[in-house]
CSV table of C-alpha atoms (C1' of nucleotides) in Angstrom, one decimal:
chain,number,residue,atom,x,y,z
A,105,MET,CA,-26.6,1.3,19.4
A,106,SER,CA,-22.9,1.9,19.4
A,107,GLU,CA,-23.1,0.6,22.9
A,108,LEU,CA,-24.4,-2.7,21.6
A,109,HIS,CA,-21.7,-2.9,19.0
A,110,LEU,CA,-19.1,-2.4,21.7
A,111,LYS,CA,-20.6,-5.0,23.9
A,112,ASN,CA,-20.8,-7.5,21.1
A,113,ALA,CA,-17.2,-6.8,20.1
A,114,LEU,CA,-16.0,-7.3,23.7
A,115,ASP,CA,-17.9,-10.6,23.9
A,116,THR,CA,-16.3,-11.8,20.6
A,117,LEU,CA,-12.9,-11.0,22.0
A,118,LYS,CA,-13.6,-12.8,25.3
A,119,ALA,CA,-14.8,-15.8,23.4
A,120,THR,CA,-11.6,-15.9,21.5
A,121,GLY,CA,-9.6,-15.7,24.7
A,122,VAL,CA,-8.3,-12.2,24.2
A,123,ARG,CA,-7.9,-10.1,27.3
A,124,ILE,CA,-9.8,-6.8,27.5
A,125,THR,CA,-7.2,-4.2,28.4
A,126,PRO,CA,-8.1,-0.5,28.9
A,127,GLN,CA,-6.2,0.2,25.7
A,128,ARG,CA,-8.2,-2.3,23.7
A,129,HIS,CA,-11.4,-1.0,25.2
A,130,ALA,CA,-10.5,2.6,24.2
A,131,ILE,CA,-9.3,1.7,20.7
A,132,LEU,CA,-12.5,-0.3,20.0
A,133,GLU,CA,-14.7,2.5,21.4
A,134,TYR,CA,-12.9,5.0,19.2
A,135,LEU,CA,-13.3,2.8,16.1
A,136,ILE,CA,-17.0,2.4,16.7
A,137,ASN,CA,-17.7,6.0,17.4
A,138,SER,CA,-15.5,7.2,14.6
A,139,MET,CA,-17.3,8.0,11.4
A,140,SER,CA,-14.0,8.6,9.7
A,141,HIS,CA,-12.1,5.4,8.9
A,142,PRO,CA,-9.1,6.4,11.0
A,143,THR,CA,-5.5,5.5,10.5
A,144,ALA,CA,-3.5,3.8,13.2
A,145,ASP,CA,-1.7,7.1,13.9
A,146,GLU,CA,-4.9,9.0,14.1
A,147,ILE,CA,-6.1,6.6,16.8
A,148,TYR,CA,-2.8,6.8,18.6
A,149,LYS,CA,-3.0,10.6,18.6
A,150,SER,CA,-6.6,10.7,19.7
A,151,LEU,CA,-6.0,8.5,22.7
A,152,GLU,CA,-2.7,10.0,23.9
A,153,GLY,CA,-4.7,12.2,26.3
A,154,LYS,CA,-6.2,9.2,28.0
A,155,PHE,CA,-3.1,7.0,27.6
A,156,PRO,CA,0.0,9.3,27.6
A,157,ASN,CA,2.3,6.2,27.7
A,158,MET,CA,0.6,4.1,25.1
A,159,SER,CA,2.9,3.0,22.3
A,160,VAL,CA,2.1,3.1,18.6
A,161,ALA,CA,3.0,-0.5,18.5
A,162,THR,CA,0.1,-1.2,20.9
A,163,VAL,CA,-2.3,0.4,18.4
A,164,TYR,CA,-1.0,-1.7,15.6
A,165,ASN,CA,-0.9,-4.9,17.6
A,166,ASN,CA,-4.5,-4.5,18.7
A,167,LEU,CA,-5.7,-3.5,15.3
A,168,ARG,CA,-4.3,-6.7,14.1
A,169,VAL,CA,-5.9,-8.6,16.9
A,170,PHE,CA,-9.2,-7.0,16.0
A,171,ARG,CA,-8.7,-7.8,12.3
A,172,GLU,CA,-8.0,-11.4,13.1
A,173,ALA,CA,-11.1,-11.6,15.2
A,174,GLY,CA,-13.1,-10.3,12.3
A,175,LEU,CA,-14.1,-7.1,14.2
A,176,VAL,CA,-12.3,-4.7,12.0
A,177,LYS,CA,-11.4,-4.3,8.3
A,178,GLU,CA,-8.2,-2.9,7.1
A,179,LEU,CA,-8.3,-0.7,4.0
A,180,THR,CA,-4.9,-0.6,2.4
A,181,TYR,CA,-3.6,2.1,0.1
A,182,GLY,CA,-0.2,1.2,-1.1
A,183,ASP,CA,2.3,3.5,0.4
A,184,ALA,CA,-0.2,5.5,2.4
A,185,ALA,CA,-1.3,4.5,5.8
A,186,SER,CA,-4.0,1.9,6.1
A,187,ARG,CA,-7.4,2.9,7.4
A,188,PHE,CA,-9.5,0.8,9.7
A,189,ASP,CA,-13.2,0.3,9.6
A,190,PHE,CA,-15.3,-1.3,12.3
A,191,VAL,CA,-17.2,-4.1,10.7
A,192,THR,CA,-21.0,-3.6,10.9
A,193,ASN,CA,-23.0,-4.5,7.8
A,194,ASP,CA,-21.8,-4.9,4.3
A,195,HIS,CA,-21.0,-1.6,2.7
A,196,TYR,CA,-18.6,-0.2,0.1
A,197,HIS,CA,-16.5,2.9,0.1
A,198,MET,CA,-16.6,5.9,-2.1
A,199,ILE,CA,-13.3,7.7,-2.0
A,200,CYS,CA,-12.6,11.3,-2.9
A,201,GLU,CA,-9.5,11.7,-5.0
A,202,GLY,CA,-9.4,15.4,-4.0
A,203,CYS,CA,-9.4,15.3,-0.2
A,204,GLY,CA,-9.3,11.6,0.7
A,205,LYS,CA,-12.7,11.6,2.3
A,206,ILE,CA,-14.4,8.2,2.5
A,207,THR,CA,-18.2,7.9,2.3
A,208,ASP,CA,-19.9,4.6,2.9
A,209,PHE,CA,-22.7,3.4,0.7
A,210,HIS,CA,-24.7,0.2,0.7
A,211,TYR,CA,-25.2,-2.1,-2.3
A,212,PRO,CA,-26.4,-5.6,-2.6
A,213,ALA,CA,-23.3,-7.8,-2.3
A,214,LEU,CA,-21.8,-8.6,-5.7
A,215,LYS,CA,-22.2,-12.4,-5.4
A,216,GLU,CA,-22.7,-12.8,-9.1
A,217,VAL,CA,-19.2,-11.5,-9.8
A,218,GLU,CA,-17.8,-13.8,-7.3
A,219,HIS,CA,-19.5,-16.8,-8.9
A,220,PHE,CA,-18.5,-15.7,-12.3
A,221,ALA,CA,-14.9,-15.2,-11.3
A,222,SER,CA,-14.8,-18.5,-9.5
A,223,HIS,CA,-16.2,-20.3,-12.6
A,224,VAL,CA,-13.7,-18.7,-15.0
A,225,THR,CA,-10.6,-18.9,-13.0
A,226,GLY,CA,-11.1,-22.1,-11.0
A,227,TYR,CA,-10.3,-20.3,-7.8
A,228,LYS,CA,-12.3,-20.9,-4.6
A,229,VAL,CA,-13.6,-17.4,-3.8
A,230,ASN,CA,-13.4,-16.0,-0.3
A,231,SER,CA,-14.2,-12.3,-0.5
A,232,HIS,CA,-13.9,-9.2,-2.7
A,233,ARG,CA,-13.0,-5.6,-2.5
A,234,LEU,CA,-14.8,-2.9,-4.3
A,235,GLU,CA,-14.1,0.8,-4.1
A,236,VAL,CA,-15.4,3.7,-6.2
A,237,TYR,CA,-13.2,6.7,-6.8
A,238,GLY,CA,-14.3,10.2,-7.6
A,239,THR,CA,-14.8,13.7,-6.4
A,240,CYS,CA,-16.9,14.6,-3.3
A,241,PRO,CA,-19.5,17.4,-3.4
A,242,ASP,CA,-17.2,19.7,-1.4
A,243,CYS,CA,-14.3,19.3,-3.8
A,244,LEU,CA,-16.6,19.7,-6.8
A,245,GLU,CA,-17.8,23.0,-5.4
A,246,GLN,CA,-14.2,24.1,-4.9
A,247,LYS,CA,-13.4,23.3,-8.5
A,248,ASN,CA,-16.4,25.3,-9.7
A,249,LYS,CA,-15.2,28.3,-7.7
A,250,GLN,CA,-11.7,28.1,-9.3
A,251,VAL,CA,-13.2,28.2,-12.8
A,252,LEU,CA,-15.1,31.4,-12.1
B,216,MET,CA,0.1,-7.9,-31.2
B,217,SER,CA,2.3,-7.0,-28.3
B,218,GLU,CA,4.4,-5.2,-30.9
B,219,LEU,CA,1.4,-3.0,-31.6
B,220,HIS,CA,0.9,-2.4,-27.9
B,221,LEU,CA,4.4,-1.2,-27.6
B,222,LYS,CA,4.2,1.0,-30.6
B,223,ASN,CA,1.0,2.6,-29.3
B,224,ALA,CA,2.5,3.1,-25.9
B,225,LEU,CA,5.6,4.8,-27.4
B,226,ASP,CA,3.3,7.1,-29.5
B,227,THR,CA,1.3,8.0,-26.4
B,228,LEU,CA,4.5,8.9,-24.6
B,229,LYS,CA,5.8,11.0,-27.5
B,230,ALA,CA,2.5,12.8,-27.7
B,231,THR,CA,2.8,13.7,-24.0
B,232,GLY,CA,6.3,15.0,-24.6
B,233,VAL,CA,8.0,12.2,-22.7
B,234,ARG,CA,11.4,11.1,-24.0
B,235,ILE,CA,11.9,7.6,-25.1
B,236,THR,CA,15.0,6.4,-23.3
B,237,PRO,CA,16.4,2.8,-23.7
B,238,GLN,CA,15.4,2.2,-20.1
B,239,ARG,CA,11.8,3.3,-20.7
B,240,HIS,CA,11.7,1.2,-23.8
B,241,ALA,CA,12.9,-1.9,-22.0
B,242,ILE,CA,10.5,-1.4,-19.0
B,243,LEU,CA,7.6,-1.0,-21.3
B,244,GLU,CA,8.5,-4.0,-23.3
B,245,TYR,CA,8.9,-6.1,-20.1
B,246,LEU,CA,5.5,-4.9,-18.8
B,247,ILE,CA,3.8,-5.8,-22.0
B,248,ASN,CA,5.3,-9.2,-22.4
B,249,SER,CA,5.0,-10.1,-18.8
B,250,MET,CA,2.0,-12.1,-17.8
B,251,SER,CA,2.7,-11.8,-14.1
B,252,HIS,CA,1.9,-8.3,-12.9
B,253,PRO,CA,5.5,-7.6,-11.7
B,254,THR,CA,6.7,-5.5,-8.8
B,255,ALA,CA,9.1,-2.6,-9.4
B,256,ASP,CA,11.9,-4.8,-8.0
B,257,GLU,CA,11.1,-7.7,-10.2
B,258,ILE,CA,11.4,-5.4,-13.2
B,259,TYR,CA,14.6,-4.0,-11.9
B,260,LYS,CA,16.1,-7.4,-11.4
B,261,SER,CA,14.9,-8.7,-14.8
B,262,LEU,CA,16.6,-5.9,-16.6
B,263,GLU,CA,19.9,-5.7,-14.7
B,264,GLY,CA,21.4,-8.0,-17.4
B,265,LYS,CA,20.7,-5.4,-20.1
B,266,PHE,CA,21.2,-2.4,-17.9
B,267,PRO,CA,23.8,-3.2,-15.2
B,268,ASN,CA,23.9,0.4,-14.1
B,269,MET,CA,20.2,1.1,-13.9
B,270,SER,CA,18.9,2.4,-10.6
B,271,VAL,CA,15.8,1.2,-8.8
B,272,ALA,CA,14.8,4.8,-8.7
B,273,THR,CA,14.6,4.9,-12.5
B,274,VAL,CA,12.2,2.0,-12.5
B,275,TYR,CA,10.0,3.7,-10.0
B,276,ASN,CA,10.2,7.0,-11.7
B,277,ASN,CA,9.2,5.6,-15.0
B,278,LEU,CA,6.5,3.5,-13.7
B,279,ARG,CA,5.0,6.7,-12.3
B,280,VAL,CA,5.4,8.4,-15.7
B,281,PHE,CA,3.6,5.5,-17.3
B,282,ARG,CA,0.9,5.6,-14.7
B,283,GLU,CA,0.4,9.3,-15.2
B,284,ALA,CA,0.2,8.7,-19.0
B,285,GLY,CA,-2.5,6.1,-18.4
B,286,LEU,CA,-0.4,3.3,-19.8
B,287,VAL,CA,0.0,1.3,-16.6
B,288,LYS,CA,-2.1,0.6,-13.6
B,289,GLU,CA,-0.6,0.3,-10.1
B,290,LEU,CA,-2.1,-2.4,-7.9
B,291,THR,CA,-1.4,-1.5,-4.3
B,292,TYR,CA,-1.3,-3.9,-1.4
B,293,GLY,CA,-0.7,-2.1,1.8
B,294,ASP,CA,2.6,-2.9,3.2
B,295,ALA,CA,3.6,-5.2,0.4
B,296,ALA,CA,5.2,-4.0,-2.9
B,297,SER,CA,2.9,-2.6,-5.6
B,298,ARG,CA,2.3,-4.6,-8.7
B,299,PHE,CA,2.1,-3.0,-12.2
B,300,ASP,CA,-0.2,-4.0,-14.9
B,301,PHE,CA,0.0,-2.8,-18.5
B,302,VAL,CA,-3.4,-1.4,-19.4
B,303,THR,CA,-5.0,-3.2,-22.3
B,304,ASN,CA,-8.8,-3.8,-22.0
B,305,ASP,CA,-10.9,-3.7,-18.9
B,306,HIS,CA,-10.4,-6.7,-16.7
B,307,TYR,CA,-10.4,-7.5,-13.0
B,308,HIS,CA,-8.0,-9.4,-10.8
B,309,MET,CA,-8.5,-12.7,-8.9
B,310,ILE,CA,-5.9,-12.9,-6.2
B,311,CYS,CA,-4.8,-16.0,-4.4
B,312,GLU,CA,-4.4,-15.5,-0.7
B,313,GLY,CA,-2.2,-18.6,-0.6
B,314,CYS,CA,0.6,-17.7,-3.0
B,315,GLY,CA,-0.2,-14.2,-4.2
B,316,LYS,CA,-0.8,-15.3,-7.8
B,317,ILE,CA,-3.0,-12.9,-9.8
B,318,THR,CA,-5.3,-14.2,-12.5
B,319,ASP,CA,-7.1,-11.8,-14.9
B,320,PHE,CA,-10.7,-12.2,-15.7
B,321,HIS,CA,-13.1,-10.2,-17.8
B,322,TYR,CA,-16.5,-8.9,-16.6
B,323,PRO,CA,-18.8,-6.3,-18.0
B,324,ALA,CA,-17.8,-3.1,-16.3
B,325,LEU,CA,-19.8,-2.4,-13.2
B,326,LYS,CA,-21.3,0.9,-14.5
B,327,GLU,CA,-24.5,0.4,-12.5
B,328,VAL,CA,-22.6,0.4,-9.2
B,329,GLU,CA,-20.9,3.6,-10.3
B,330,HIS,CA,-24.2,5.3,-11.1
B,331,PHE,CA,-25.8,4.0,-7.9
B,332,ALA,CA,-22.9,5.2,-5.8
B,333,SER,CA,-22.8,8.6,-7.5
B,334,HIS,CA,-26.5,9.0,-6.9
B,335,VAL,CA,-26.4,8.0,-3.2
B,336,THR,CA,-23.3,9.9,-2.2
B,337,GLY,CA,-23.4,13.0,-4.5
B,338,TYR,CA,-19.8,12.3,-5.7
B,339,LYS,CA,-18.8,12.6,-9.3
B,340,VAL,CA,-17.5,9.2,-10.1
B,341,ASN,CA,-14.3,8.6,-11.9
B,342,SER,CA,-13.4,5.0,-11.6
B,343,HIS,CA,-13.6,1.9,-9.4
B,344,ARG,CA,-11.5,-0.9,-8.2
B,345,LEU,CA,-12.7,-4.4,-7.8
B,346,GLU,CA,-10.7,-7.4,-6.7
B,347,VAL,CA,-11.7,-10.9,-5.8
B,348,TYR,CA,-9.8,-12.9,-3.2
B,349,GLY,CA,-9.6,-16.6,-2.9
B,350,THR,CA,-7.5,-19.7,-3.3
B,351,CYS,CA,-6.1,-20.8,-6.7
B,352,PRO,CA,-6.3,-24.3,-8.0
B,353,ASP,CA,-2.7,-25.1,-7.2
B,354,CYS,CA,-3.1,-24.0,-3.5
B,355,LEU,CA,-6.4,-25.9,-3.3
B,356,GLU,CA,-4.6,-29.1,-4.4
B,357,GLN,CA,-1.9,-28.5,-1.8
B,358,LYS,CA,-4.5,-28.1,0.9
B,359,ASN,CA,-6.2,-31.3,-0.1
B,360,LYS,CA,-2.9,-33.2,0.1
B,361,GLN,CA,-2.3,-31.9,3.6
B,362,VAL,CA,-5.6,-33.2,4.8
B,363,LEU,CA,-4.8,-36.8,3.7
C,55,DA,C1',1.7,-14.9,47.7
C,56,DC,C1',3.4,-17.5,43.6
C,57,DA,C1',4.3,-18.8,39.2
C,58,DC,C1',2.9,-18.3,34.4
C,59,DT,C1',1.4,-16.0,30.4
C,60,DA,C1',-0.4,-12.2,27.8
C,61,DT,C1',0.2,-7.6,27.0
C,62,DT,C1',2.4,-3.2,26.9
C,63,DT,C1',6.1,-0.1,26.1
C,64,DA,C1',10.2,1.7,24.0
C,65,DT,C1',13.2,1.3,20.6
C,66,DA,C1',15.5,-0.6,16.8
C,67,DA,C1',15.0,-2.5,12.4
C,68,DC,C1',12.8,-3.2,8.0
C,69,DG,C1',11.2,-2.6,3.3
C,70,DA,C1',9.0,0.0,-0.2
C,71,DT,C1',9.2,4.3,-2.1
C,72,DT,C1',10.7,9.1,-2.8
C,73,DA,C1',13.9,13.2,-2.7
C,74,DT,C1',18.2,15.1,-3.9
C,75,DC,C1',21.5,16.4,-7.0
C,76,DA,C1',25.5,15.9,-9.9
C,77,DA,C1',26.4,13.6,-14.2
C,78,DT,C1',24.6,12.2,-18.5
C,79,DT,C1',21.8,12.0,-22.6
C,80,DA,C1',17.8,12.5,-26.0
C,81,DA,C1',15.5,15.8,-28.8
C,82,DT,C1',15.7,20.0,-31.2
C,83,DA,C1',17.3,23.6,-33.9
C,84,DA,C1',21.3,25.9,-36.0
D,285,DT,C1',26.6,17.3,-37.6
D,286,DT,C1',27.1,19.6,-33.9
D,287,DA,C1',25.7,22.5,-30.1
D,288,DT,C1',22.3,23.5,-26.9
D,289,DT,C1',19.3,22.6,-23.3
D,290,DA,C1',16.0,20.7,-20.6
D,291,DA,C1',14.8,16.0,-19.3
D,292,DT,C1',16.5,12.0,-17.4
D,293,DT,C1',19.5,8.9,-15.1
D,294,DG,C1',22.0,6.9,-11.2
D,295,DA,C1',23.8,6.7,-6.5
D,296,DT,C1',22.7,7.6,-2.2
D,297,DA,C1',20.3,9.3,1.7
D,298,DA,C1',16.0,10.1,3.7
D,299,DT,C1',11.1,9.1,4.7
D,300,DC,C1',7.3,6.8,6.4
D,301,DG,C1',4.3,3.1,7.7
D,302,DT,C1',4.7,-1.0,10.0
D,303,DT,C1',6.9,-5.0,12.5
D,304,DA,C1',10.3,-7.3,15.5
D,305,DT,C1',12.5,-7.5,19.8
D,306,DA,C1',13.1,-7.6,24.5
D,307,DA,C1',12.5,-5.8,29.1
D,308,DA,C1',8.8,-4.3,32.2
D,309,DT,C1',4.1,-4.8,33.7
D,310,DA,C1',-0.4,-6.6,34.6
D,311,DG,C1',-3.8,-10.4,34.7
D,312,DT,C1',-5.0,-15.1,35.9
D,313,DG,C1',-5.2,-19.4,38.1
D,314,DT,C1',-3.2,-22.2,42.0
DNA sequence: ACACTATTTATAACGATTATCAATTAATAA
DNA sequence: TTATTAATTGATAATCGTTATAAATAGTGT
């Protein structure tokens, strides 16, 4: 099924008039197969075996292309490096404050909040961002060990 | 009432063993009176009249102190500068994608989402972040003008 | 094959933030 | 009040993620 995602993504790019270069193909493939919301640098490092000459700029440039095509979401974290998430269906992120792990979870889109916000502020609403922060099971276990 | 906020904030700091310097006093005061979710640099520039010798580092350092004391929330935006929000009551942010303006709005805290997420992922939930993105009335008006 | 444009690569530049460290200062106790 | 001392400040350099630039390369259509 990741095959299908890749094919759809490539079609979307073609339709927008974007060339499919080997680098773009590889970055997309990596994003789709990755379960880990990688940073640009992680993608860069993971592909340097296949593309010893690829520049970091290429990764950034193409992530922007993908973002503008709606294929990829950028998760920004202030000073820290952005993480990139291949867009499949609507889901939210649960983020561990201990180790930084990101776990996806599904939840019916919060359209009521959008409507409410639009009504109160007079804005035309476009999208929203929701993240939940906490401690993952692994880090919880670690904490328990420390107490003993 | 902003007087009260300031007094409470100073008490909180004292209780944590943090010294009240003139710079800290001024930064806190500015944050409380500001309706605009300022960046560190905006705070720095606004106070350079009063403190011609104050360093940007001091602003950053103290914003971190305030954040760690729970007095201030940092709103991070990837590459762009963080904005700082004096913590009063729970509210969310509506952000204009046109001009960057931030408008507060109140909404009953999304505890159900937290519970749901905790149940599904096994994390211990701590907090969440919700932001709504759209276009503010001013920018909407501008867009309408352009169409004519 | 040719010209034209998109893309890549390498590198320099940028901007926000943090680290460093000597100089200063607020809080505390004598 | 004054002395003491650890916290804080201020100036500057350093860091890090990201973007701009410009030359080299690769596709694409004629």
